[in-house]
Amino acid sequence: MGSSDGKRANTKILLTSLAAMVAETTTFPIDLTKTRLQLHGESSAGRTNAFRVASEIVREQGPVGLYKGLSPAILRHLFYTPIRIVGYEHLRNVVCTDAGSLSLSSKALIGGFSGFIAQIVASPADLVKVRMQADGRMVSQGLQPRYSGPFDALNKIVRMEGFGGLWKGVFPNVQRAFLVNMGELACYDHAKRFVIQNKIAQDNIYAHTLASIMSGLSATALSCPADVVKTRMMNQAADKEGKIKYSSSYDCLMKTVRFEGLRAPWKGFFPTWARLGPWQFVFWVSYEKFRQIAGLSSF
């Protein structure tokens, strides 16, 4: 029994990683655009939009520029996604044998906790991804990039900022992860069951698509301000005098609102949703299909 459960858990981890790699590769250019857009207000007073940012990247670096930082992004998901998805399902089944009877608030707490733990583990890879995405902007300005690759970035961060530097921005990071997974996992789970129970669709690609769209919108609305703060906190590095721009995530949020307005925490909302929506669609449809092929029950 124990051996069978362990084998099933290993299969789920493998399938989750595979589905996450497919989703990440498909939607990464949108994530890169979102990151550049969120950092835009720090260094430029001019207005811009997602299409203009993406066009500039392609014009200056070619189409391959849209995949700057893909390797640490995939590395991150090999840790982050299995822990949060498999962890959520395990905790859900521990709390209640009949997942359909669990309340939305209970699912939200389980989803948030799963995301919290997963993000602590994956934070160094997330930091490298953000730094490498920001490096692409430096190249476009004629500056020398800070890092030649993900392992060079890891080495330099540890050497210059200490081992703890790998977890820079971890607090806004886990705040965001808690909110994203609270919205994504709970909403997907609840919406899918609602669609199936009300006979809107069977447990198939239509139900998975509807549920992923709803979870993408709720996750974006909850997480966008924390995402902006996380991106800025992780990208900052001390100046020549050893000073940093933001002393805490709260300080970052306050300065962002003070200097850029109340709408600034939702800067990049559309590309964030435009990324979360397709990412969740590709991930959940792939993951559910992989589970079906492997002979596992639906999520």
Coordinates of C-alpha atoms in Angstrom, one line a residue, residues 15-294:
L15 CA 3.9 14.6 -14.7
T16 CA 3.6 17.9 -12.9
S17 CA 7.2 18.8 -13.9
L18 CA 6.6 17.8 -17.5
A19 CA 3.3 19.8 -17.8
A20 CA 5.0 22.8 -16.1
M21 CA 7.9 22.7 -18.6
V22 CA 5.4 22.7 -21.5
A23 CA 3.4 25.6 -20.1
E24 CA 6.6 27.7 -19.1
T25 CA 8.2 27.3 -22.6
T26 CA 4.9 28.2 -24.3
T27 CA 4.2 31.4 -22.3
F28 CA 7.7 32.6 -21.3
P29 CA 7.8 35.6 -23.7
I30 CA 4.7 37.0 -22.0
D31 CA 6.4 36.6 -18.6
L32 CA 9.5 38.4 -19.8
T33 CA 7.4 41.3 -21.2
K34 CA 5.5 41.5 -17.9
T35 CA 8.8 41.7 -15.9
R36 CA 10.3 44.4 -18.1
L37 CA 7.0 46.4 -17.9
Q38 CA 7.0 46.2 -14.1
L39 CA 10.6 47.5 -13.9
H40 CA 9.9 50.2 -16.4
G41 CA 8.7 52.8 -13.9
E42 CA 11.9 52.5 -11.9
S43 CA 14.2 53.9 -14.6
S44 CA 12.0 55.8 -17.1
A45 CA 9.3 58.4 -16.8
G46 CA 7.9 57.7 -20.2
R47 CA 4.8 55.6 -20.8
T48 CA 5.0 52.3 -22.4
N49 CA 2.8 49.2 -22.9
A50 CA 3.3 45.4 -23.3
F51 CA 3.3 45.4 -27.1
R52 CA 5.9 48.2 -27.3
V53 CA 8.2 46.4 -24.8
A54 CA 7.9 43.1 -26.7
S55 CA 8.5 44.8 -30.0
E56 CA 11.7 46.5 -28.6
I57 CA 13.0 43.2 -27.4
V58 CA 12.5 41.5 -30.8
R59 CA 14.0 44.5 -32.7
E60 CA 17.1 44.7 -30.5
Q61 CA 17.8 41.1 -29.7
G62 CA 15.8 39.1 -32.2
P63 CA 13.1 36.5 -31.4
V64 CA 15.5 34.6 -29.2
G65 CA 15.6 37.7 -26.8
L66 CA 12.1 36.8 -25.7
Y67 CA 13.5 33.6 -24.1
K68 CA 16.2 35.3 -22.0
G69 CA 16.1 33.6 -18.6
L70 CA 14.1 30.5 -19.7
S71 CA 16.6 28.0 -18.3
P72 CA 16.3 29.3 -14.6
A73 CA 12.5 29.6 -15.1
I74 CA 12.3 25.9 -16.0
L75 CA 14.7 25.0 -13.2
R76 CA 12.4 26.9 -10.8
H77 CA 9.3 25.0 -12.0
L78 CA 11.0 21.6 -11.4
F79 CA 11.0 22.6 -7.7
Y80 CA 8.0 25.0 -7.4
T81 CA 5.2 23.3 -9.3
P82 CA 5.5 19.7 -8.1
I83 CA 5.6 20.9 -4.4
R84 CA 2.6 23.2 -4.7
I85 CA 0.4 20.9 -6.9
V86 CA 1.2 17.5 -5.4
G87 CA 1.3 19.2 -1.9
Y88 CA -2.1 20.7 -2.4
E89 CA -3.7 17.4 -3.5
H90 CA -2.1 15.5 -0.6
L91 CA -3.2 18.1 2.0
R92 CA -6.7 18.3 0.5
N93 CA -7.1 14.5 0.8
V94 CA -5.7 14.5 4.3
V95 CA -8.1 17.2 5.4
C96 CA -11.1 15.6 3.7
T97 CA -11.5 12.3 2.0
D98 CA -14.3 13.8 -0.2
A99 CA -12.7 16.8 -1.9
G100 CA -16.0 17.8 -3.3
S101 CA -17.4 18.7 0.2
L102 CA -14.5 21.0 1.1
S103 CA -15.4 24.7 1.3
L104 CA -13.7 27.2 -1.0
S105 CA -12.1 28.9 2.0
S106 CA -10.5 25.6 3.1
K107 CA -9.2 25.0 -0.4
A108 CA -7.9 28.6 -0.5
L109 CA -5.9 28.1 2.8
I110 CA -4.5 24.7 1.6
G111 CA -3.6 26.3 -1.8
G112 CA -1.9 29.3 -0.1
F113 CA 0.1 27.1 2.3
S114 CA 1.2 24.8 -0.5
G115 CA 2.4 27.8 -2.6
F116 CA 4.1 29.3 0.5
I117 CA 6.3 26.2 1.1
A118 CA 7.0 25.7 -2.7
Q119 CA 8.2 29.3 -3.1
I120 CA 10.6 29.2 -0.2
V121 CA 12.3 26.2 -1.9
A122 CA 12.3 27.7 -5.4
S123 CA 13.1 31.3 -4.5
P124 CA 16.8 31.2 -5.6
A125 CA 15.9 30.0 -9.1
D126 CA 13.2 32.7 -9.2
L127 CA 15.8 35.4 -8.2
V128 CA 18.1 34.2 -11.0
K129 CA 15.2 34.3 -13.5
V130 CA 14.3 37.9 -12.7
R131 CA 17.9 39.1 -12.7
M132 CA 18.5 37.5 -16.1
Q133 CA 15.3 39.0 -17.5
A134 CA 16.3 42.4 -16.3
D135 CA 19.8 41.8 -17.8
G136 CA 18.2 41.8 -21.2
R137 CA 17.0 45.4 -20.7
M138 CA 20.6 46.4 -19.8
V139 CA 21.9 44.9 -23.0
S140 CA 19.2 46.9 -25.0
Q141 CA 20.6 50.0 -23.4
G142 CA 24.1 49.2 -24.5
L143 CA 25.3 48.1 -21.1
Q144 CA 27.2 44.9 -20.2
P145 CA 25.0 42.2 -18.8
R146 CA 25.7 41.2 -15.2
Y147 CA 25.5 37.5 -15.8
S148 CA 26.5 35.1 -18.6
G149 CA 24.1 32.4 -17.6
P150 CA 22.1 30.9 -14.6
F151 CA 25.1 29.2 -12.9
D152 CA 27.2 32.4 -13.4
A153 CA 24.4 34.3 -11.8
L154 CA 24.2 31.9 -8.8
N155 CA 28.0 32.1 -8.3
K156 CA 28.1 35.9 -8.4
I157 CA 25.1 36.4 -6.2
V158 CA 26.6 34.0 -3.5
R159 CA 30.0 35.6 -3.8
M160 CA 28.8 39.3 -3.7
E161 CA 25.7 39.0 -1.6
G162 CA 26.3 35.9 0.5
F163 CA 24.4 32.6 0.5
G164 CA 21.4 34.4 2.0
G165 CA 21.4 36.7 -1.0
L166 CA 19.8 33.8 -3.0
W167 CA 16.7 34.4 -0.9
K168 CA 16.6 38.2 -1.5
G169 CA 12.9 39.2 -2.0
V170 CA 11.8 36.0 -0.4
F171 CA 9.1 37.7 1.8
P172 CA 7.3 39.5 -1.1
N173 CA 7.9 36.3 -3.1
V174 CA 6.1 34.0 -0.6
Q175 CA 3.4 36.6 -0.1
R176 CA 2.8 36.5 -3.9
A177 CA 3.0 32.7 -4.0
F178 CA 0.5 32.4 -1.1
L179 CA -2.0 34.7 -3.0
V180 CA -1.4 33.2 -6.4
N181 CA -2.0 29.6 -5.2
M182 CA -4.9 30.6 -3.0
G183 CA -6.5 32.0 -6.2
E184 CA -5.2 29.4 -8.7
L185 CA -5.5 26.1 -7.0
A186 CA -8.7 26.7 -4.9
C187 CA -10.5 28.4 -7.8
Y188 CA -9.4 25.7 -10.4
D189 CA -10.4 22.9 -8.1
H190 CA -13.7 24.5 -7.1
A191 CA -14.6 25.8 -10.6
K192 CA -13.9 22.4 -12.2
R193 CA -16.2 20.6 -9.7
F194 CA -18.9 23.3 -10.2
V195 CA -18.8 22.9 -14.0
I196 CA -18.9 19.1 -13.8
Q197 CA -21.6 18.9 -11.0
N198 CA -23.9 21.4 -12.8
K199 CA -23.4 19.4 -16.1
I200 CA -22.0 22.4 -17.9
A201 CA -19.3 20.0 -19.2
Q202 CA -18.0 16.6 -18.4
D203 CA -14.5 16.1 -16.9
N204 CA -12.8 16.9 -20.1
I205 CA -10.8 19.7 -21.9
Y206 CA -13.9 22.0 -21.8
A207 CA -14.2 21.8 -18.1
H208 CA -10.5 22.2 -17.6
T209 CA -10.4 25.3 -19.9
L210 CA -13.3 27.0 -18.1
A211 CA -11.8 26.3 -14.7
S212 CA -8.3 27.5 -15.8
I213 CA -9.7 30.8 -17.2
M214 CA -11.5 31.5 -13.9
S215 CA -8.5 30.6 -11.8
G216 CA -6.2 32.8 -13.9
L217 CA -8.4 35.9 -13.4
S218 CA -8.7 35.4 -9.6
A219 CA -5.0 34.6 -9.2
T220 CA -4.0 37.8 -11.1
A221 CA -6.3 40.1 -9.2
L222 CA -5.0 38.8 -5.9
S223 CA -1.3 38.6 -6.7
C224 CA -0.5 41.5 -9.1
P225 CA 0.5 44.1 -6.4
A226 CA 2.7 41.4 -4.6
D227 CA 4.2 40.5 -8.0
V228 CA 5.3 44.0 -8.8
V229 CA 6.9 44.4 -5.3
K230 CA 8.5 40.9 -5.6
T231 CA 10.0 41.8 -9.0
R232 CA 11.4 45.1 -7.8
M233 CA 12.8 43.8 -4.5
M234 CA 14.5 40.9 -6.3
N235 CA 16.0 43.0 -9.0
Q236 CA 17.5 45.7 -6.7
A237 CA 21.2 45.6 -5.9
A238 CA 23.2 47.9 -3.6
D239 CA 24.8 51.0 -5.2
K240 CA 28.4 52.0 -4.9
E241 CA 27.8 53.4 -1.4
G242 CA 26.1 50.2 -0.3
K243 CA 22.6 51.7 -0.3
I244 CA 19.5 50.0 -1.6
K245 CA 16.3 51.5 -3.0
Y246 CA 13.8 49.6 -0.9
S247 CA 14.3 48.6 2.7
S248 CA 11.3 46.2 2.8
S249 CA 8.4 45.0 0.7
Y250 CA 6.1 47.5 2.5
D251 CA 8.6 50.3 1.7
C252 CA 8.7 49.2 -1.9
L253 CA 4.9 49.2 -2.1
M254 CA 4.6 52.7 -0.5
K255 CA 7.3 54.2 -2.8
T256 CA 5.7 52.7 -5.8
V257 CA 2.3 54.1 -5.0
R258 CA 3.7 57.5 -3.9
F259 CA 5.8 58.1 -7.1
E260 CA 3.7 56.2 -9.7
G261 CA 0.1 56.4 -8.4
L262 CA -2.5 54.0 -7.0
R263 CA -2.7 52.0 -10.2
A264 CA 1.0 51.2 -10.2
P265 CA 0.8 48.0 -8.0
W266 CA -1.4 46.6 -10.8
K267 CA 1.2 47.6 -13.5
G268 CA 1.5 44.7 -15.9
F269 CA -2.0 43.4 -14.9
F270 CA -2.9 42.6 -18.5
P271 CA 0.4 40.8 -19.3
T272 CA 0.2 39.1 -15.9
W273 CA -3.3 37.8 -16.7
A274 CA -2.3 37.2 -20.3
R275 CA 0.5 35.0 -19.0
L276 CA -1.4 33.3 -16.1
G277 CA -4.4 32.5 -18.3
P278 CA -2.5 30.7 -21.1
W279 CA 0.0 29.2 -18.6
Q280 CA -2.8 27.7 -16.6
F281 CA -4.7 26.5 -19.7
V282 CA -1.6 24.8 -21.1
F283 CA -0.6 23.4 -17.7
W284 CA -3.9 22.1 -16.5
V285 CA -5.0 20.6 -19.8
S286 CA -1.6 19.0 -20.2
Y287 CA -1.4 17.8 -16.6
E288 CA -5.0 16.3 -16.7
K289 CA -4.2 14.6 -20.0
F290 CA -0.9 13.2 -18.7
R291 CA -2.7 11.9 -15.6
Q292 CA -5.3 10.2 -17.8
I293 CA -2.6 8.6 -20.0
A294 CA -0.8 7.4 -16.8

